[in-house]
Amino acid sequence: KAGVTQTPRYLIKTRGQQVTLSCSPISGHRSVSWYQQTPGQGLQFLFEYFSETQRNKGNFPGRFSGRQFSNSRSEMNVSTLELGDSALYLCASSSTQGAGTQYFGPGTRLTVL
Amino acid sequence: SQELEQSPQSLIVQEGKNLTINCTSSKTLYGLYWYKQKYGEGLIFLMMLQKGGEEKSHEKITAKLDEKKQQSSLHITASQPSHAGIYLCGADNGTGRRALTFGSGTRLQVQP
């Protein structure tokens, strides 16, 4: 099976702009979670989507949003970008069966200038 | 909220040496995951532990979860340069929701 894919891999934006990142989960996985990784805060949970519904959300401002499509692909959007949003954004997919191990994609490196 | 503390923060070992990384939780662990990350890349799943006293091995890496389910250790035997990277432990909150809390990571360098 193909792994989790994320596009784009690298992105440069300026403050105030908005950005959309995409994630395609492993085939058959219906749960998609998003994480932000920064040197200062480490790896932090953003939100999780399952069957097109957000069922869990981390402690991030409303500028961070996401959605999931019927084919389980997910997008996350960050509006009004700030310098502090520069980070590696990781997507993970998991099956709803068993322990639900999360498998991560390669990430999207976002730089905000 | 749950917090995970990893130690050491960084480690430099000579090739062939054994090493141990620890992960201590502020709350009972329902599921403990170990991942490896190459700098700036995605996380590679290593192992998952759920039961107190559980131990799993894959190649030269062994992970254990203590009986009280508040601490886990990752042991690498006869380290190789390919083991270099950042090791992260992640905890499941036990609700069935896919939201992991991660430790700050242990950076491992293996010198040939």
XYZ file of N, CA, C and O in Angstrom, chain B residues 2-111:
440
model
N -2.005 15.478 29.762
C -0.880 14.554 29.906
C 0.398 15.172 29.390
O 0.400 15.851 28.364
N 1.494 14.923 30.092
C 2.805 15.381 29.644
C 3.769 14.205 29.597
O 3.722 13.321 30.453
N 4.611 14.208 28.583
C 5.620 13.171 28.436
C 7.002 13.806 28.509
O 7.267 14.794 27.823
N 7.851 13.226 29.337
C 9.213 13.722 29.461
C 10.176 12.661 28.946
O 10.141 11.511 29.405
N 11.010 13.037 28.001
C 11.989 12.111 27.449
C 13.383 12.443 27.962
O 13.737 13.607 28.123
N 14.159 11.398 28.188
C 15.547 11.594 28.575
C 16.404 10.490 27.972
O 15.938 9.346 27.816
N 17.646 10.808 27.597
C 18.192 12.160 27.574
C 17.638 12.952 26.392
O 16.963 12.399 25.536
N 17.944 14.236 26.341
C 17.506 15.054 25.208
C 18.344 14.755 23.980
O 17.854 14.851 22.854
N 19.615 14.454 24.220
C 20.476 14.086 23.101
C 21.493 13.061 23.572
O 21.800 12.967 24.759
N 21.991 12.327 22.603
C 22.865 11.202 22.902
C 23.836 11.005 21.753
O 23.425 10.995 20.587
N 25.110 10.883 22.084
C 26.124 10.558 21.072
C 26.792 9.265 21.516
O 27.323 9.199 22.628
N 26.730 8.257 20.672
C 27.337 6.973 21.023
C 28.252 6.501 19.903
O 28.089 6.905 18.746
N 29.174 5.656 20.251
C 30.039 5.021 19.264
C 29.290 3.848 18.643
O 28.526 3.147 19.329
N 29.517 3.645 17.379
C 28.897 2.511 16.689
C 29.198 1.218 17.445
O 30.312 0.997 17.910
N 28.175 0.404 17.600
C 28.339 -0.869 18.295
C 27.921 -0.829 19.756
O 27.733 -1.875 20.382
N 27.770 0.379 20.306
C 27.380 0.503 21.703
C 25.864 0.385 21.867
O 25.099 0.673 20.940
N 25.461 -0.020 23.065
C 24.046 -0.083 23.399
C 23.598 1.238 24.002
O 24.406 1.983 24.572
N 22.310 1.533 23.913
C 21.804 2.758 24.504
C 20.335 2.599 24.895
O 19.633 1.733 24.363
N 19.901 3.460 25.824
C 18.514 3.438 26.279
C 17.951 4.847 26.322
O 18.614 5.768 26.788
N 16.733 4.982 25.837
C 15.996 6.253 25.889
C 14.754 6.028 26.750
O 14.084 5.003 26.616
N 14.467 6.976 27.607
C 13.325 6.837 28.512
C 12.230 7.847 28.216
O 12.492 8.960 27.752
N 11.001 7.436 28.517
C 9.840 8.280 28.316
C 8.952 8.127 29.554
O 8.489 7.015 29.839
N 8.749 9.212 30.289
C 7.974 9.168 31.529
C 6.724 10.023 31.382
O 6.807 11.172 30.948
N 5.598 9.436 31.763
C 4.324 10.127 31.610
C 3.820 10.658 32.948
O 4.028 10.056 33.999
N 3.095 11.782 32.887
C 2.502 12.356 34.098
C 1.205 11.626 34.469
O 0.692 11.796 35.573
N 0.689 10.822 33.544
C -0.542 10.064 33.801
C -0.375 8.630 33.289
O 0.563 8.330 32.552
N -1.309 7.789 33.648
C -1.287 6.402 33.175
C -1.339 6.372 31.651
O -2.110 7.103 31.030
N -0.508 5.520 31.094
C -0.437 5.381 29.640
C -1.417 4.321 29.160
O -1.389 3.191 29.623
N -2.286 4.692 28.221
C -3.214 3.722 27.634
C -2.615 3.089 26.397
O -2.907 1.955 26.061
N -1.810 3.831 25.716
C -1.114 3.338 24.543
C 0.126 4.207 24.391
O 0.041 5.422 24.473
N 1.265 3.584 24.199
C 2.521 4.334 24.081
C 3.169 3.965 22.761
O 3.358 2.779 22.466
N 3.445 4.977 21.957
C 3.993 4.771 20.631
C 5.424 5.300 20.586
O 5.725 6.363 21.133
N 6.259 4.577 19.877
C 7.602 5.063 19.599
C 7.732 5.297 18.090
O 7.379 4.434 17.284
N 8.257 6.486 17.767
C 8.502 6.854 16.388
C 9.944 7.313 16.240
O 10.570 7.792 17.186
N 10.433 7.219 15.009
C 11.749 7.754 14.671
C 11.563 8.796 13.572
O 10.752 8.605 12.658
N 12.309 9.886 13.676
C 12.205 10.954 12.685
C 13.589 11.367 12.224
O 14.472 11.644 13.044
N 13.764 11.390 10.919
C 14.959 11.987 10.350
C 14.678 13.474 10.292
O 13.542 13.888 10.064
N 15.694 14.290 10.473
C 15.490 15.731 10.596
C 14.640 16.286 9.459
O 14.938 16.093 8.296
N 13.544 16.977 9.839
C 12.702 17.641 8.852
C 11.814 16.723 8.043
O 11.185 17.180 7.083
N 11.747 15.470 8.419
C 10.930 14.524 7.654
C 9.795 13.975 8.514
O 9.624 14.372 9.660
N 9.048 13.072 7.933
C 7.930 12.488 8.659
C 8.382 11.485 9.707
O 9.561 11.147 9.803
N 7.419 11.028 10.501
C 7.710 10.070 11.565
C 7.544 8.644 11.056
O 6.581 8.338 10.353
N 8.486 7.799 11.433
C 8.414 6.385 11.081
C 7.980 5.610 12.324
O 8.628 5.697 13.374
N 6.895 4.861 12.204
C 6.388 4.087 13.333
C 7.337 2.945 13.668
O 7.772 2.202 12.782
N 7.667 2.819 14.945
C 8.535 1.733 15.401
C 7.729 0.659 16.124
O 7.694 -0.490 15.710
N 7.107 1.049 17.243
C 6.377 0.076 18.054
C 5.296 0.744 18.874
O 5.376 1.941 19.139
N 4.333 -0.069 19.290
C 3.254 0.412 20.131
C 3.068 -0.549 21.302
O 3.077 -1.771 21.097
N 2.939 -0.017 22.502
C 2.787 -0.815 23.714
C 1.520 -0.403 24.432
O 1.194 0.785 24.508
N 0.801 -1.403 24.947
C -0.454 -1.093 25.635
C -0.535 -1.687 27.027
O -1.126 -1.092 27.931
N 0.015 -2.854 27.191
C -0.181 -3.556 28.457
C 1.001 -3.362 29.396
O 2.158 -3.360 28.958
N 0.715 -3.220 30.677
C 1.771 -3.103 31.666
C 2.701 -4.294 31.610
O 2.231 -5.428 31.566
N 3.998 -4.025 31.579
C 4.966 -5.104 31.516
C 5.250 -5.588 30.102
O 6.099 -6.457 29.897
N 4.553 -5.013 29.127
C 4.720 -5.470 27.742
C 6.101 -5.100 27.201
O 6.645 -4.044 27.522
N 6.630 -5.971 26.369
C 7.924 -5.742 25.741
C 7.828 -6.195 24.295
O 7.311 -7.275 24.008
N 8.320 -5.351 23.380
C 8.323 -5.701 21.958
C 9.689 -5.431 21.369
O 10.381 -4.498 21.805
N 10.052 -6.227 20.392
C 11.344 -6.054 19.744
C 11.191 -6.070 18.238
O 10.328 -6.764 17.696
N 12.010 -5.286 17.580
C 12.079 -5.296 16.128
C 13.530 -5.053 15.746
O 14.077 -3.988 16.048
N 14.109 -6.049 15.128
C 15.525 -6.009 14.774
C 16.329 -5.724 16.047
O 16.272 -6.482 16.985
N 17.030 -4.650 16.133
C 17.878 -4.415 17.306
C 17.266 -3.418 18.289
O 17.949 -2.907 19.172
N 15.979 -3.155 18.135
C 15.315 -2.193 18.991
C 14.269 -2.896 19.851
O 13.441 -3.640 19.328
N 14.336 -2.656 21.162
C 13.390 -3.236 22.105
C 12.730 -2.132 22.899
O 13.402 -1.232 23.402
N 11.411 -2.192 23.017
C 10.674 -1.211 23.811
C 9.919 -1.924 24.915
O 9.395 -3.023 24.714
N 9.865 -1.277 26.093
C 9.174 -1.858 27.240
C 8.245 -0.820 27.856
O 8.524 0.385 27.837
N 7.173 -1.311 28.428
C 6.255 -0.463 29.179
C 6.221 -1.013 30.597
O 5.974 -2.211 30.791
N 6.459 -0.181 31.601
C 6.556 -0.706 32.962
C 5.182 -1.139 33.479
O 4.145 -0.838 32.893
N 5.205 -1.881 34.583
C 3.970 -2.466 35.114
C 2.936 -1.413 35.471
O 1.735 -1.623 35.309
N 3.405 -0.271 35.956
C 2.483 0.793 36.364
C 2.010 1.634 35.181
O 1.168 2.528 35.354
N 2.537 1.354 34.029
C 2.146 2.032 32.784
C 2.333 3.541 32.865
O 1.464 4.322 32.439
N 3.463 3.960 33.432
C 3.760 5.382 33.424
C 5.147 5.674 32.862
O 5.534 6.831 32.774
N 5.855 4.628 32.487
C 7.176 4.832 31.921
C 7.467 3.776 30.865
O 7.111 2.600 31.020
N 8.137 4.228 29.811
C 8.547 3.312 28.762
C 10.011 3.567 28.455
O 10.523 4.677 28.636
N 10.679 2.516 27.998
C 12.073 2.661 27.590
C 12.258 2.047 26.218
O 11.557 1.093 25.834
N 13.188 2.623 25.479
C 13.562 2.126 24.154
C 15.042 1.797 24.203
O 15.855 2.674 24.527
N 15.369 0.564 23.909
C 16.749 0.114 23.992
C 17.242 -0.306 22.613
O 16.571 -1.076 21.919
N 18.397 0.216 22.227
C 19.005 -0.169 20.956
C 20.288 -0.941 21.256
O 21.155 -0.460 22.010
N 20.379 -2.096 20.689
C 21.546 -2.958 20.884
C 22.483 -2.833 19.697
O 22.024 -2.838 18.551
N 23.782 -2.732 19.990
C 24.791 -2.668 18.919
C 24.421 -1.606 17.888
O 24.151 -1.920 16.723
N 24.400 -0.359 18.316
C 23.937 0.737 17.470
C 24.725 0.840 16.160
O 25.917 0.498 16.090
N 24.017 1.331 15.136
C 24.608 1.527 13.814
C 24.312 2.953 13.356
O 23.364 3.582 13.852
N 25.078 3.471 12.411
C 24.793 4.826 11.899
C 23.353 4.988 11.410
O 22.788 6.079 11.503
N 22.756 3.899 10.931
C 21.371 3.975 10.448
C 20.371 4.219 11.576
O 19.223 4.573 11.322
N 20.782 4.051 12.814
C 19.896 4.311 13.953
C 19.826 5.798 14.296
O 18.968 6.215 15.081
N 20.691 6.599 13.708
C 20.711 8.029 14.017
C 19.402 8.691 13.619
O 18.797 8.351 12.605
N 18.978 9.643 14.442
C 17.734 10.356 14.178
C 17.151 10.861 15.484
O 17.810 10.850 16.523
N 15.903 11.287 15.421
C 15.203 11.759 16.613
C 14.151 10.725 16.980
O 13.325 10.342 16.148
N 14.184 10.284 18.220
C 13.210 9.303 18.697
C 12.165 10.017 19.539
O 12.485 10.762 20.469
N 10.917 9.765 19.200
C 9.796 10.425 19.869
C 8.855 9.393 20.478
O 8.520 8.403 19.817
N 8.448 9.642 21.698
C 7.395 8.807 22.269
C 6.090 9.600 22.221
O 6.077 10.823 22.369
N 5.002 8.891 21.968
C 3.694 9.524 21.876
C 2.691 8.737 22.694
O 2.741 7.502 22.721
N 1.782 9.430 23.350
C 0.813 8.763 24.223
C -0.604 8.949 23.709
O -1.006 10.038 23.298
N -1.325 7.873 23.792
C -2.743 7.850 23.464
C -3.519 8.288 24.703
O -3.189 7.875 25.806
N -4.584 9.088 24.519
C -5.331 9.548 25.696
C -6.405 8.568 26.154
O -7.141 8.840 27.098
N -6.491 7.450 25.484
C -7.400 6.406 25.944
C -8.852 6.604 25.580
O -9.718 5.829 26.004
N -9.161 7.634 24.794
C -10.558 7.896 24.437
C -10.938 7.275 23.103
O -12.097 7.327 22.706
N -9.960 6.726 22.409
C -10.235 6.197 21.082
C -10.070 7.237 19.985
O -10.147 6.925 18.804
N -9.892 8.479 20.406
C -9.669 9.541 19.434
C -8.189 9.553 19.052
O -7.333 9.297 19.885
N -7.907 9.857 17.822
C -6.528 9.785 17.325
C -5.823 11.097 17.570
O -5.576 11.883 16.650
N -5.492 11.351 18.833
C -4.789 12.589 19.191
C -3.656 12.221 20.125
O -3.892 11.925 21.298
N -2.449 12.185 19.617
C -1.313 11.796 20.436
C -0.646 13.009 21.063
O -0.527 14.063 20.442
N -0.195 12.802 22.303
C 0.663 13.772 22.972
C 2.081 13.248 22.857
O 2.328 12.078 23.155
N 3.007 14.099 22.447
C 4.378 13.661 22.212
C 5.348 14.235 23.228
O 5.145 15.336 23.763
N 6.413 13.479 23.467
C 7.536 13.999 24.218
C 8.347 14.923 23.321
O 8.077 15.046 22.121
N 9.361 15.542 23.891
C 10.155 16.521 23.139
C 11.203 15.867 22.244
O 11.837 16.549 21.443
N 11.381 14.565 22.383
C 12.293 13.868 21.483
C 13.688 13.685 22.047
O 14.151 14.453 22.894
N 14.360 12.659 21.573
C 15.766 12.385 21.915
C 16.545 12.313 20.612
O 16.230 11.496 19.746
N 17.532 13.183 20.485
C 18.353 13.204 19.268
C 19.527 12.262 19.445
O 20.343 12.448 20.350
N 19.611 11.267 18.582
C 20.663 10.259 18.662
C 21.651 10.406 17.512
O 21.256 10.446 16.355
N 22.909 10.495 17.849
C 23.981 10.461 16.849
C 24.826 9.225 17.107
O 25.155 8.932 18.262
N 25.164 8.514 16.057
C 25.995 7.321 16.161
C 27.271 7.569 15.372
O 27.227 7.748 14.145
N 28.371 7.568 16.068
C 29.659 7.849 15.419
C 30.317 6.556 14.940
O 30.450 5.611 15.715
